[in-house]
PDB file of C-alpha atoms and ligand atoms in Angstrom:
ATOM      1  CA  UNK A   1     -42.472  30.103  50.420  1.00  0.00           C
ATOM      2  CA  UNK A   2     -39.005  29.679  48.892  1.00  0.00           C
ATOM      3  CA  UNK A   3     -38.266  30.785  45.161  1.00  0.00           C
ATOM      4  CA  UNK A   4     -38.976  27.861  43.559  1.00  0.00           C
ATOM      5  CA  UNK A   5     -38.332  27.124  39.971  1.00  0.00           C
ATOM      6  CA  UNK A   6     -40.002  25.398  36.663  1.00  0.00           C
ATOM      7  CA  UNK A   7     -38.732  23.476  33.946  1.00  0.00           C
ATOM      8  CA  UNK A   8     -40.643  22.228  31.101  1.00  0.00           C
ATOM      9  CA  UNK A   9     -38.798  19.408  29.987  1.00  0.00           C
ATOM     10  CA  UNK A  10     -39.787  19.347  25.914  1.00  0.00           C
ATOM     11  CA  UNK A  11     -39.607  15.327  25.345  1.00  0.00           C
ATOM     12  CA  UNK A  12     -43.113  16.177  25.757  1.00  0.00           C
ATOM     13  CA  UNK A  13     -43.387  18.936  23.575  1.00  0.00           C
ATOM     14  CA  UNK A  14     -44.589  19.281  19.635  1.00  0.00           C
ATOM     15  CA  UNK A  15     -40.805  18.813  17.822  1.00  0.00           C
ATOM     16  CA  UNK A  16     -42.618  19.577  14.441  1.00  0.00           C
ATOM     17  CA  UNK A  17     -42.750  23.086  15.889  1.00  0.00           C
ATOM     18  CA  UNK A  18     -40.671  23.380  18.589  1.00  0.00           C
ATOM     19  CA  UNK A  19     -39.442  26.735  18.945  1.00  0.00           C
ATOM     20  CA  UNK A  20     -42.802  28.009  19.153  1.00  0.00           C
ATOM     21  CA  UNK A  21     -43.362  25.239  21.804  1.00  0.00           C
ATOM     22  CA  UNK A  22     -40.310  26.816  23.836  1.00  0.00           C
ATOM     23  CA  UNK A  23     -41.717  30.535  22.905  1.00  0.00           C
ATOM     24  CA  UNK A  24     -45.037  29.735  24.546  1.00  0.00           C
ATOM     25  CA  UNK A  25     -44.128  27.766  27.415  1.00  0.00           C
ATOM     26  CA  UNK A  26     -42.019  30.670  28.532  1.00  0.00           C
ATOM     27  CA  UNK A  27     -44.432  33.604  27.566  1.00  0.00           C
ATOM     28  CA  UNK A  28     -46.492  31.171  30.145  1.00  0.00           C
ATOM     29  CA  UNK A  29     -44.027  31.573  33.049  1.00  0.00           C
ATOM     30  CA  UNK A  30     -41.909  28.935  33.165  1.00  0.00           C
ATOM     31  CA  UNK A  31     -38.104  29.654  34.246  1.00  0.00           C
ATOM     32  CA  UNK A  32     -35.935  26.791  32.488  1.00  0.00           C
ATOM     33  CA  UNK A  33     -36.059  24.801  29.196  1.00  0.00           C
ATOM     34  CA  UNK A  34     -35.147  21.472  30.185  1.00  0.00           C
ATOM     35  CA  UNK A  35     -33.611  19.759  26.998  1.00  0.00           C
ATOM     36  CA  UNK A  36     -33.424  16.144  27.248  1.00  0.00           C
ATOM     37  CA  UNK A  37     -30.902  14.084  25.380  1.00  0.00           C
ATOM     38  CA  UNK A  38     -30.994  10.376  25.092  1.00  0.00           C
ATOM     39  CA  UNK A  39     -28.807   8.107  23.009  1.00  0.00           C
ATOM     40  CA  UNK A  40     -30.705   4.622  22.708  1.00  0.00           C
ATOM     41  CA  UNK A  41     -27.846   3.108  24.248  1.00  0.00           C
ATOM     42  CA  UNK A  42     -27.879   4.430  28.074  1.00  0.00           C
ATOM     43  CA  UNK A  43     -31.213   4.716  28.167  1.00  0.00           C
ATOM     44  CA  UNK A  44     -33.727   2.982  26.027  1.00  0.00           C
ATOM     45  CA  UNK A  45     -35.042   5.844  23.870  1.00  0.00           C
ATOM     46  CA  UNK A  46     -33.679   8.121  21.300  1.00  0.00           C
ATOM     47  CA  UNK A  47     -34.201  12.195  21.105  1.00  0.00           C
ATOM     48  CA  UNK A  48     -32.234  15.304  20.207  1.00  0.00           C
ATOM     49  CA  UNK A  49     -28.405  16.452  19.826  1.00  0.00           C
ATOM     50  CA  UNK A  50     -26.629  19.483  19.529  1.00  0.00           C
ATOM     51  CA  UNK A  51     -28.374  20.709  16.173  1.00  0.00           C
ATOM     52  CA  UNK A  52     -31.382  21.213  17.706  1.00  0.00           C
ATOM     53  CA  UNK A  53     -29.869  23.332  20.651  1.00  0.00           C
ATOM     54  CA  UNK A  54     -27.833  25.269  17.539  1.00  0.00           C
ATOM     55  CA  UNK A  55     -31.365  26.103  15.871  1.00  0.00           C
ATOM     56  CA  UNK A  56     -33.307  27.165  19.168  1.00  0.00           C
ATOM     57  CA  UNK A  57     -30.384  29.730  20.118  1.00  0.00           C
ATOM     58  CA  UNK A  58     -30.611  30.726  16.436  1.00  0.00           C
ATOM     59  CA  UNK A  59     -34.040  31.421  16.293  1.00  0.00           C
ATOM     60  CA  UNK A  60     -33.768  33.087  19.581  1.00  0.00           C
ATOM     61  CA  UNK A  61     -34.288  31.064  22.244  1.00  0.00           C
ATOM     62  CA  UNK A  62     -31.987  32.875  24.973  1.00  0.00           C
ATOM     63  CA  UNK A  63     -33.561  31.260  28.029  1.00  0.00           C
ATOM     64  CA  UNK A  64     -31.720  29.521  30.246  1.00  0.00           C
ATOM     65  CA  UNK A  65     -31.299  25.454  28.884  1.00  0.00           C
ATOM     66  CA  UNK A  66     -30.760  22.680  31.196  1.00  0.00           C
ATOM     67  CA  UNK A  67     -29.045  19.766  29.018  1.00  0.00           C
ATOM     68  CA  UNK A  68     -29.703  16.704  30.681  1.00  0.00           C
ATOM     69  CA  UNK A  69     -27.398  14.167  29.254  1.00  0.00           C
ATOM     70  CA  UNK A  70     -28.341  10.396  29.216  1.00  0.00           C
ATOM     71  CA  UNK A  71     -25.882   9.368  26.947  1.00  0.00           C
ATOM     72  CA  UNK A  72     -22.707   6.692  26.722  1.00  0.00           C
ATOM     73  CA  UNK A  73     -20.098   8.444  26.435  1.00  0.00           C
ATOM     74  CA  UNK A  74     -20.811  11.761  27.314  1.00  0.00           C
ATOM     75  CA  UNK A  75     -17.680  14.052  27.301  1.00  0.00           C
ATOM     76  CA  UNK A  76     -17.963  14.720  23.603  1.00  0.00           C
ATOM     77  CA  UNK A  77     -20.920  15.711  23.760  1.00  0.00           C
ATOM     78  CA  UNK A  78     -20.573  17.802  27.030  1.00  0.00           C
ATOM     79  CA  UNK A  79     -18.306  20.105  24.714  1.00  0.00           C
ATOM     80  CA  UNK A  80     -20.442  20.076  21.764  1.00  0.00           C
ATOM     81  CA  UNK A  81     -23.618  21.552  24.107  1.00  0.00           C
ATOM     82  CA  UNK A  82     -21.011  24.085  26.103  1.00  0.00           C
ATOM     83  CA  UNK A  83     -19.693  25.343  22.393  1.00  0.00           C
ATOM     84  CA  UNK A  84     -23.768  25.749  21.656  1.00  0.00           C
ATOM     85  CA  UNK A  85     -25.080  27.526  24.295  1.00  0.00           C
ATOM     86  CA  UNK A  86     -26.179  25.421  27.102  1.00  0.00           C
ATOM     87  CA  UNK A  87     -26.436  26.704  30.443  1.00  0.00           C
ATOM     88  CA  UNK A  88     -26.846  23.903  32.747  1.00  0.00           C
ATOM     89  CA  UNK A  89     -25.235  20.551  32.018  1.00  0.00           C
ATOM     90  CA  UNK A  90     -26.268  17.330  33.879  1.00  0.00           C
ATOM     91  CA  UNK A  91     -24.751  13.781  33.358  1.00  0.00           C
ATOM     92  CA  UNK A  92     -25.377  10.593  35.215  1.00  0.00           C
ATOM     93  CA  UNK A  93     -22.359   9.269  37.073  1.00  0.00           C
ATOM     94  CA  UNK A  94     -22.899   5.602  35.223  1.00  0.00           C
ATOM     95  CA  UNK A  95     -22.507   7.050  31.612  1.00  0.00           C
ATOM     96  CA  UNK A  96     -18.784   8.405  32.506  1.00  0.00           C
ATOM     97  CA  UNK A  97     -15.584   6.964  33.015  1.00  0.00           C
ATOM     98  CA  UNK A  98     -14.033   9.496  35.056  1.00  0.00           C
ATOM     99  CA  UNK A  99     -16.621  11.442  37.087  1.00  0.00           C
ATOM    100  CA  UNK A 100     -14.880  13.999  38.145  1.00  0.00           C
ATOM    101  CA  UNK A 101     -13.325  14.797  35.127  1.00  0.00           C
ATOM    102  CA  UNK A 102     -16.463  15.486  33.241  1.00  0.00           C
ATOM    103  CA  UNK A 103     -17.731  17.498  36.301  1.00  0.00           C
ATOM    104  CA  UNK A 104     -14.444  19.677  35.239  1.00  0.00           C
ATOM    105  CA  UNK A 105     -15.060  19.484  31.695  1.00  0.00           C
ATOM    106  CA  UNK A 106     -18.788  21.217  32.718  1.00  0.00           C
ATOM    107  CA  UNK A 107     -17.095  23.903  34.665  1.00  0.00           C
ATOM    108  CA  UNK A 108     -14.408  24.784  32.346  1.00  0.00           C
ATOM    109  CA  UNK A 109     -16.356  25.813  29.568  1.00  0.00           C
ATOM    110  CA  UNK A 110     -18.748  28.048  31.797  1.00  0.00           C
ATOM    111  CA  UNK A 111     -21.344  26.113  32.484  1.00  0.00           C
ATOM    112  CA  UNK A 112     -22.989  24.842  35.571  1.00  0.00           C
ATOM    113  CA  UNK A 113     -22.631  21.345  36.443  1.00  0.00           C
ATOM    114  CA  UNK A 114     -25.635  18.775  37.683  1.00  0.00           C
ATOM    115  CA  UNK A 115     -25.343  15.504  38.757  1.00  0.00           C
ATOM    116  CA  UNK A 116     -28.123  13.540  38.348  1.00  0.00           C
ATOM    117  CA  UNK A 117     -29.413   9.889  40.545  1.00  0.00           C
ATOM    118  CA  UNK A 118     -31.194   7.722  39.165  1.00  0.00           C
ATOM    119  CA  UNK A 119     -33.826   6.043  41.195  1.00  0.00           C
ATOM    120  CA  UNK A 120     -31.348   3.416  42.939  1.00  0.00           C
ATOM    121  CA  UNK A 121     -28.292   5.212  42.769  1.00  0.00           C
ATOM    122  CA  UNK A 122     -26.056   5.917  45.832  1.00  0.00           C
ATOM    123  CA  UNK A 123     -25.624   8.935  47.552  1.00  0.00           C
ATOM    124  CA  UNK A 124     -21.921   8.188  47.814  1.00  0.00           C
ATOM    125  CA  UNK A 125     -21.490   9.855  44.520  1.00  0.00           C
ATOM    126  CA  UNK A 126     -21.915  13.127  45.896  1.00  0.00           C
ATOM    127  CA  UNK A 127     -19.304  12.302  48.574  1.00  0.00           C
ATOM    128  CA  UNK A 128     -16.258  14.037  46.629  1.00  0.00           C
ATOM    129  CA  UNK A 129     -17.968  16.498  44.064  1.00  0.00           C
ATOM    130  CA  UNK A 130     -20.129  18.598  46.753  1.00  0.00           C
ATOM    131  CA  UNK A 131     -17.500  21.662  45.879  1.00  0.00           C
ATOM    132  CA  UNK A 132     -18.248  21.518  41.889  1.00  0.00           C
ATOM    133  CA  UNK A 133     -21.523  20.855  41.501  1.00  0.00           C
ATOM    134  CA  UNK A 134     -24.598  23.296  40.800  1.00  0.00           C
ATOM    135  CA  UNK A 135     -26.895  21.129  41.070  1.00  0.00           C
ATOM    136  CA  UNK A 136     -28.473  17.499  42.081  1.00  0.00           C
ATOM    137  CA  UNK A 137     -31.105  16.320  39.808  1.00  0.00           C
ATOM    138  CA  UNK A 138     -33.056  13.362  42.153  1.00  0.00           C
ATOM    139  CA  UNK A 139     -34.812  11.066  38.921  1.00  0.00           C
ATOM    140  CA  UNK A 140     -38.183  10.002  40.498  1.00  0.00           C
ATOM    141  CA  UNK A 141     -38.458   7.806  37.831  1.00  0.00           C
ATOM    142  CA  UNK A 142     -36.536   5.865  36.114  1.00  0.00           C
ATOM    143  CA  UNK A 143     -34.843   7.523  33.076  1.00  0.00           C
ATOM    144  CA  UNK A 144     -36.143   6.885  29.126  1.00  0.00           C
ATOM    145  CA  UNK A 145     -39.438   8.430  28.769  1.00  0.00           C
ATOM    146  CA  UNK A 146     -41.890  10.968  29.276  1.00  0.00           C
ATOM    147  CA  UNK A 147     -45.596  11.197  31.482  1.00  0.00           C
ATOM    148  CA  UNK A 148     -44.087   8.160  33.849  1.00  0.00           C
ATOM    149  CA  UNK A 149     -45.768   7.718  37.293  1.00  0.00           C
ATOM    150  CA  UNK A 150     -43.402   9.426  40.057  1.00  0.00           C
ATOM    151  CA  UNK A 151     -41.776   6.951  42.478  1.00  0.00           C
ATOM    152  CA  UNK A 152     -43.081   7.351  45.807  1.00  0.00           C
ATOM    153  CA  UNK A 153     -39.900   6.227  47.964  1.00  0.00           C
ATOM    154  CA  UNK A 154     -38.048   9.041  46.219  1.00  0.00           C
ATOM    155  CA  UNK A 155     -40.012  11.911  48.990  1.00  0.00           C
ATOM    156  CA  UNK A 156     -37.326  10.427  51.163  1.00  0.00           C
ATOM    157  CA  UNK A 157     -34.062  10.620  48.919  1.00  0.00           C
ATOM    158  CA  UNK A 158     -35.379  14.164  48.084  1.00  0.00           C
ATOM    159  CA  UNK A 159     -35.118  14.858  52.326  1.00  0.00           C
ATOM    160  CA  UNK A 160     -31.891  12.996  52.997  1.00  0.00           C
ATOM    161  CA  UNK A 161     -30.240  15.064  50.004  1.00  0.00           C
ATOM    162  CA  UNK A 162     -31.506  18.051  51.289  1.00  0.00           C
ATOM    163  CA  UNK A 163     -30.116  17.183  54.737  1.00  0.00           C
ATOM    164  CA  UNK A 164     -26.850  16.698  53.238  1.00  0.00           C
ATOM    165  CA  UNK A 165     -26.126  19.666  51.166  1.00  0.00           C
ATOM    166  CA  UNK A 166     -27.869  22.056  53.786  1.00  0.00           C
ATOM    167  CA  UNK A 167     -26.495  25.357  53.063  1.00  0.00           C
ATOM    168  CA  UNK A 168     -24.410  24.785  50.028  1.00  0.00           C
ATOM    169  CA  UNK A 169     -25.131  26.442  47.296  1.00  0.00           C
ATOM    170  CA  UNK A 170     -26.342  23.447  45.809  1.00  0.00           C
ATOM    171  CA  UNK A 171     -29.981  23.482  44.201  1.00  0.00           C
ATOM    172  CA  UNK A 172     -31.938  20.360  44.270  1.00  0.00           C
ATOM    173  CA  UNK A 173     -33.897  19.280  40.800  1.00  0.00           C
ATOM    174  CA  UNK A 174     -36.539  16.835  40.609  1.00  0.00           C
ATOM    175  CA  UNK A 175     -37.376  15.139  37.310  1.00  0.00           C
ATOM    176  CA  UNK A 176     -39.861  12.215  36.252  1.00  0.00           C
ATOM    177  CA  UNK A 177     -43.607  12.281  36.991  1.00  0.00           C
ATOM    178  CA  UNK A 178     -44.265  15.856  38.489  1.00  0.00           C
ATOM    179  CA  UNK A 179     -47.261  17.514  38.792  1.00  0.00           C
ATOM    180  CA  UNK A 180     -49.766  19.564  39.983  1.00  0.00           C
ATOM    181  CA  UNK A 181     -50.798  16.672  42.630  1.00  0.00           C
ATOM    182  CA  UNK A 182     -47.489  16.466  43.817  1.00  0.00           C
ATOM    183  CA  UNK A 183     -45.308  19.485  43.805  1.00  0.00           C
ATOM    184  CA  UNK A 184     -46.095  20.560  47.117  1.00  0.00           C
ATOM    185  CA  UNK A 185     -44.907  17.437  48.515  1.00  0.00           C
ATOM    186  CA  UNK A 186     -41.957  17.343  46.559  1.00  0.00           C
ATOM    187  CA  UNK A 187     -41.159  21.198  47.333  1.00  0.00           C
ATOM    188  CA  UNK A 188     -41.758  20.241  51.105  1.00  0.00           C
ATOM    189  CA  UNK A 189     -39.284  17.339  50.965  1.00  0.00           C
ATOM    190  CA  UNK A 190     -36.679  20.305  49.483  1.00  0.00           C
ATOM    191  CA  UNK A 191     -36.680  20.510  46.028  1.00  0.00           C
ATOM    192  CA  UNK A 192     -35.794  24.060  44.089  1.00  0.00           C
ATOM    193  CA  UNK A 193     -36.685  23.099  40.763  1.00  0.00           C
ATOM    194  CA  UNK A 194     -39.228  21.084  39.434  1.00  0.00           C
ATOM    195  CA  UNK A 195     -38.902  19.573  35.576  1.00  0.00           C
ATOM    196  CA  UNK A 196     -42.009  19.162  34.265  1.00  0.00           C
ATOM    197  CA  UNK A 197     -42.926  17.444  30.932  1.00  0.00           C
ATOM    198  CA  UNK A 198     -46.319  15.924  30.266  1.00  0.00           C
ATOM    199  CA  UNK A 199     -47.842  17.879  32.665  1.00  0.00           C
ATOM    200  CA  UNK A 200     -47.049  21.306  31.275  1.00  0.00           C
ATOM    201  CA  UNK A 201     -47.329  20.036  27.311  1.00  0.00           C
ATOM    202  CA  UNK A 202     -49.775  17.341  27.495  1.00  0.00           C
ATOM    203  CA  UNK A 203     -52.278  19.479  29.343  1.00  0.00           C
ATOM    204  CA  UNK A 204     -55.447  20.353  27.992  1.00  0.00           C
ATOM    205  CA  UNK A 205     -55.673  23.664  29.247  1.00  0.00           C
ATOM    206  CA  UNK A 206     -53.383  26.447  27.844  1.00  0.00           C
ATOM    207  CA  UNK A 207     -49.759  26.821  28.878  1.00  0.00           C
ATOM    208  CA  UNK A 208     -50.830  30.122  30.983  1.00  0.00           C
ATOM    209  CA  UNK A 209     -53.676  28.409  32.753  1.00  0.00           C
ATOM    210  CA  UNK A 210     -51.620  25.356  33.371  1.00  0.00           C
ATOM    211  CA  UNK A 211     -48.197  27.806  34.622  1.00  0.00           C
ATOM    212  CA  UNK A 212     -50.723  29.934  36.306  1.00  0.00           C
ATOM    213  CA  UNK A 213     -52.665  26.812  38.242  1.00  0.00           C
ATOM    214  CA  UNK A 214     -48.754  25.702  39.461  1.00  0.00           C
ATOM    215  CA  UNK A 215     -48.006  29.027  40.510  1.00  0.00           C
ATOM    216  CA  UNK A 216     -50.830  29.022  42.863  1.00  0.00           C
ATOM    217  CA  UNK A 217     -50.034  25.693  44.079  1.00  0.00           C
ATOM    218  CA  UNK A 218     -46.805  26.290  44.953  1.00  0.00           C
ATOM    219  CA  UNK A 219     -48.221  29.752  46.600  1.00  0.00           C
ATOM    220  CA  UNK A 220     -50.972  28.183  48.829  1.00  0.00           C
TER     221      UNK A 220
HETATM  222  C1  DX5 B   1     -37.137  11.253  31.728  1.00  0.00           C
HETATM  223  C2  DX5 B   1     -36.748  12.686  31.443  1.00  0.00           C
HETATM  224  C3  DX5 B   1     -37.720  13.651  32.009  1.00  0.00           C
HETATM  225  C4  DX5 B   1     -39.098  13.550  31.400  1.00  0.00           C
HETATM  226  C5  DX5 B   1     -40.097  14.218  32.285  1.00  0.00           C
HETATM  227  O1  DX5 B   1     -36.084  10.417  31.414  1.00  0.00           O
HETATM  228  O2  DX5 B   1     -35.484  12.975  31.995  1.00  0.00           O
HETATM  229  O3  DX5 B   1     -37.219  14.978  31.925  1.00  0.00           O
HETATM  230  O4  DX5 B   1     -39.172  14.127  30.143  1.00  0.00           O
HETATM  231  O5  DX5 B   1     -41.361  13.984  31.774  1.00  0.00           O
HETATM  232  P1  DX5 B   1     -42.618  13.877  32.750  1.00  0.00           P
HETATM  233  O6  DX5 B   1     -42.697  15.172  33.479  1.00  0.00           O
HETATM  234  O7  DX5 B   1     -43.780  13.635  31.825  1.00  0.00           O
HETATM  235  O8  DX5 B   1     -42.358  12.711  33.661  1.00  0.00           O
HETATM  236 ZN1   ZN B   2     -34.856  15.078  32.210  1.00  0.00          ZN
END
């Protein structure tokens, strides 16, 4: 079995005391902080900005962070998260006006660029970017909020964009409704990195026993 790797996305995380959220999560094995950013105005919900990314590197968060951006506009704040620290940086191609300029943007300050579909977005944005982008991020629901169900006609956008980037360095990064009753699927179908919110924080068992129980999945 591949390498495959977890994010816990924190929307569903404890933001009264997140840094220890983000201390635990990764003491409990998981690989990426998934930091999602949403502007009440592309999507429908409101959450965190560049502060909070300044106060998790200062209290020393140093794991890699995956900003996913569902914002309108989003260059400014592409630079404000590359200035901060972010690793990763994923936008939507609807919330910019010149797609392959914010692709750039990502890539000239160092960081590595996603590109994320929402559930009925085309493929054809990946026609002219394939040679910048890190990474696709397939939504399998649509984005806004937390503990949604996963879309089932999304197993087969997961295999066609697999078929497409084949052996491009390209890692594929499913978000929305992932769990332990699905990742295997979802791994089969050719995903690399699985974002997981509600069902890493909104478990009831511990953070270990819930990373541990994934592992195996994934392993079996
Ligand atoms: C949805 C966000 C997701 C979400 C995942 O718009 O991009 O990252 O927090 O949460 P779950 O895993 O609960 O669907
Ligand atoms: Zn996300």
């Amino acid at each position: 079995m591949k390498n495959i790797l977890i994010a816990a996305s924190i929307l569903s995380a404890n933001f009264a005391y997140l840094g220890k959220e983000i201390k635990d999560v990764l003491k409990a094995g998981v690989d990426i902080i998934h930091f999602d950013v949403m502007d009440n105005h592309y999507v429908p919900n409101l959450t965190i900005g560049p502060l909070v990314l300044k106060s998790l590197r200062d209290y020393g968060i140093k794991c890699i962070i995956d900003v996913h951006l569902m914002t309108k506009p989003v260059d400014d704040l592409i630079i404000k998260f590359a200035k901060l620290g972010a690793d990763i940086i994923t936008l939507h191609p609807e919330s910019s006006y010149h797609l392959d300029k914010s692709i750039s943007l990502i890539k000239n300050y160092g960081c590595k660029a996603g590109l994320a579909l929402n559930p009925s977005t085309s493929l054809c944005y990946l026609d002219y970017l394939f040679d910048k982008l890190d990474i696709i991020l397939i939504m399998s629901v649509n984005p806004g909020f937390e503990g949604q169900k996963f879309l089932n006609h999304i197993y087969d956008k997961i295999i066609k964009v697999k078929q497409i980037i084949k052996k491009k360095k390209i890692l594929l990064e499913v978000d929305g409704g992932v769990n332990i009753n699905n990742i295997k699927k979802i791994v089969i179908a050719g995903a690399d990195i699985l974002v997981m919110g509600s069902a890493i924080f909104k478990h009831s068992f511990s953070y270990y026993e819930t990373i541990k129980n994934i592992k195996l999945k994934l392993n079996t």
